[in-house]
């Protein structure tokens, strides 16, 4: 019901009505309903990801563009309005096995939960058989506070810690209800990056955001569900290794069995933060590198997440571009895997030089697509010069992190037995394109294991076996953290790897 | 002059040894150190800065061009002193406390040097007190603060407060920059100037030094 000072925000296509006081920010109003709007820049009005279409009424503080869109993070509500906002789809469940081995004598149901900065993924597991009976994924509702961990920490610093906590706890409760269907759930095991774990418990993450980057807690936590208002008997938070090597990475080491004797393995989780672990005869070194959100389509002019119509794959066939989109829908933008393919084509066709500049004199059959410092994939969707710069920074950050770990552990890239590539982007992207772009070392060819969501797999294993949980605890203590920010080798590599190998 | 154009071309390509050699040759040919500095070295790094702003060159090219410029400046230094050439102003620059990122800061430093401003680099993780102490010590016109993290940009406010407290706001201007910074943020903390890129920062800094703004 609405009072005089309240306005009604009708959201299409979901047909939801939200009532808010005049003067409320549209972004906050949408977030209070069932919509989590992306605000990758944390609401500073710079990323353009919170654009919503204004169908009727007007707003203050933001201008309406020629297509009728406004930035929700700038727009203040002054009267009744109708907006169009379609939530995007999400991954997080790529290649999940149907069942795991249950070693302990347990019974009942358990839920394993992976809280990513962008995506939340969960599985309902039969604790006796190890079978996964249901799974779900959704967007982390905290993303209206910013896309990356630092903007979440900043939001917490601005007094929003408990709002962040309540948002993720409410989402967790929704997931438990959805998966359990009213049946009792014994265990909830959570794997997440260190910041997400702090926010989940309402522990101040401020010290993770500034040098020397220290976490308030790293050890595993066991609580009863009623302590935090969740309808489960026990809640376990898996242990982290450092402020930027969280339990999601520790889980990944456990689930890929990375630290086998007599083998050299590398785990690479590609995302907004790239995390890399190398195991040399059971000794573990890890580093985290801020690749930025570019590889997930954010901060790219025509970039989108994994939504219907996102260009996911690009190849060249007889001099023509071959483009495929999610759901084969008509193209709306380009997501991470498509972006890496397109960049690889620019490099291999010589449409860019080694510095990343477009080469207009290139004799590639595709050079007609180069217009005004943009490479057009379709008549509307392009990769701009500025986008290439973003890709260069992201790929150099990850690759330089990988190279630094090689040097610190005294290993050459060709001595690695297996490269485990984790994460949603890693699942969908072409390894070949990633090598051409320079994201991955050429030596990984033929030795790549695409591993999907290793954080979630590790959480399931730790739930089913106390031996695996103990393993996670020892891995978290054992990992030696390589500080890239303070490494002059990394700084040098970072400059060198910005170039492309033409 | 042919030789100045040649220096400029090699500088923009980042060829430090060649720049050094040609600067020496120009001196031998009797070109004044000031002319070489202004018309070959500083103007060329300005061109690189403008190209960087338009995304035509990127971080590595700027850094190698800078290395080439510094090689040329080193050769010129004794001649500049002999000719009594003075800098156009003084700035101190650093990345704020809690933040360790320095690539952006280094590029801004170069662009300011390219305008003939003497720049003292305070490094990374610099406290508000250090910014102000060093600005006083070097008799600076400008304090330049850089931050890459949303969690550290708030530290810039402490620099403003410290300078306020010391009653130096009329004498020393505060410029801020870095990926998360906006003009709105600049105004909210009461800093003097925000610029979105290194080339614009150099333009604003020069105007401050010349007391044009």
PDB file of C-alpha atoms in Angstrom, chain A residues 41 44 46 74 148 150-151 153-154 157 209-211 213 355 357 385-386 389-390 392-393 483 485-486 491 494-495 498-499, chain B residues 54-61 63-64 97-103 125 148-154 179-182 184:
ATOM      1  CA  UNK A  41      31.514   0.434 -10.176  1.00  0.00           C
ATOM      2  CA  UNK A  44      29.675   5.783  -8.946  1.00  0.00           C
ATOM      3  CA  UNK A  46      30.862   5.117 -14.353  1.00  0.00           C
ATOM      4  CA  UNK A  74      22.060   7.952 -10.357  1.00  0.00           C
ATOM      5  CA  UNK A 148      34.416  -6.772  -7.029  1.00  0.00           C
ATOM      6  CA  UNK A 150      37.037  -4.142  -2.972  1.00  0.00           C
ATOM      7  CA  UNK A 151      33.821  -2.280  -3.700  1.00  0.00           C
ATOM      8  CA  UNK A 153      34.653  -3.851   1.383  1.00  0.00           C
ATOM      9  CA  UNK A 154      34.218  -0.164   0.656  1.00  0.00           C
ATOM     10  CA  UNK A 157      33.431   0.638   5.394  1.00  0.00           C
ATOM     11  CA  UNK A 209      41.106  -3.778   1.597  1.00  0.00           C
ATOM     12  CA  UNK A 210      44.297  -1.956   2.551  1.00  0.00           C
ATOM     13  CA  UNK A 211      47.968  -2.847   2.683  1.00  0.00           C
ATOM     14  CA  UNK A 213      45.994  -6.918   3.388  1.00  0.00           C
ATOM     15  CA  UNK A 355      51.275  -3.315 -28.925  1.00  0.00           C
ATOM     16  CA  UNK A 357      46.956  -1.077 -31.965  1.00  0.00           C
ATOM     17  CA  UNK A 385      40.466   0.205 -28.877  1.00  0.00           C
ATOM     18  CA  UNK A 386      39.744   0.871 -25.193  1.00  0.00           C
ATOM     19  CA  UNK A 389      43.490  -2.106 -23.485  1.00  0.00           C
ATOM     20  CA  UNK A 390      41.271  -3.659 -20.808  1.00  0.00           C
ATOM     21  CA  UNK A 392      45.683  -6.445 -22.288  1.00  0.00           C
ATOM     22  CA  UNK A 393      45.701  -5.438 -18.610  1.00  0.00           C
ATOM     23  CA  UNK A 483      52.864 -11.538  -2.744  1.00  0.00           C
ATOM     24  CA  UNK A 485      52.172  -6.553  -5.385  1.00  0.00           C
ATOM     25  CA  UNK A 486      55.556  -6.517  -3.684  1.00  0.00           C
ATOM     26  CA  UNK A 491      56.002  -5.752 -12.042  1.00  0.00           C
ATOM     27  CA  UNK A 494      53.349  -7.216 -16.101  1.00  0.00           C
ATOM     28  CA  UNK A 495      54.821  -4.666 -18.490  1.00  0.00           C
ATOM     29  CA  UNK A 498      50.904  -6.424 -22.027  1.00  0.00           C
ATOM     30  CA  UNK A 499      52.240  -7.013 -25.550  1.00  0.00           C
TER      31      UNK A 499
ATOM     32  CA  UNK B  54      43.549   8.521 -27.158  1.00  0.00           C
ATOM     33  CA  UNK B  55      44.424   4.825 -26.581  1.00  0.00           C
ATOM     34  CA  UNK B  56      46.901   4.900 -29.479  1.00  0.00           C
ATOM     35  CA  UNK B  57      49.808   3.802 -27.330  1.00  0.00           C
ATOM     36  CA  UNK B  58      49.738   1.878 -24.068  1.00  0.00           C
ATOM     37  CA  UNK B  59      51.585   1.547 -20.770  1.00  0.00           C
ATOM     38  CA  UNK B  60      54.722  -0.198 -22.123  1.00  0.00           C
ATOM     39  CA  UNK B  61      55.263   2.349 -24.920  1.00  0.00           C
ATOM     40  CA  UNK B  63      57.399   3.668 -20.093  1.00  0.00           C
ATOM     41  CA  UNK B  64      60.045   3.009 -22.761  1.00  0.00           C
ATOM     42  CA  UNK B  97      48.534   4.872   2.377  1.00  0.00           C
ATOM     43  CA  UNK B  98      47.272   1.287   2.114  1.00  0.00           C
ATOM     44  CA  UNK B  99      47.723   1.172  -1.651  1.00  0.00           C
ATOM     45  CA  UNK B 100      50.717  -0.331  -3.463  1.00  0.00           C
ATOM     46  CA  UNK B 101      49.862   0.369  -7.113  1.00  0.00           C
ATOM     47  CA  UNK B 102      52.319   2.596  -8.888  1.00  0.00           C
ATOM     48  CA  UNK B 103      52.087   2.228 -12.670  1.00  0.00           C
ATOM     49  CA  UNK B 125      51.818   3.563   0.729  1.00  0.00           C
ATOM     50  CA  UNK B 148      43.722   2.366  -7.472  1.00  0.00           C
ATOM     51  CA  UNK B 149      41.534   0.780  -4.823  1.00  0.00           C
ATOM     52  CA  UNK B 150      38.062   1.897  -3.797  1.00  0.00           C
ATOM     53  CA  UNK B 151      39.118   0.959  -0.268  1.00  0.00           C
ATOM     54  CA  UNK B 152      42.099   3.307  -0.203  1.00  0.00           C
ATOM     55  CA  UNK B 153      40.791   6.354  -2.047  1.00  0.00           C
ATOM     56  CA  UNK B 154      39.197   7.639   1.183  1.00  0.00           C
ATOM     57  CA  UNK B 179      40.782   4.320 -11.620  1.00  0.00           C
ATOM     58  CA  UNK B 180      38.040   4.659  -8.964  1.00  0.00           C
ATOM     59  CA  UNK B 181      38.238   8.459  -8.672  1.00  0.00           C
ATOM     60  CA  UNK B 182      35.564  10.736 -10.109  1.00  0.00           C
ATOM     61  CA  UNK B 184      32.235  14.049  -7.756  1.00  0.00           C
TER      62      UNK B 184
END
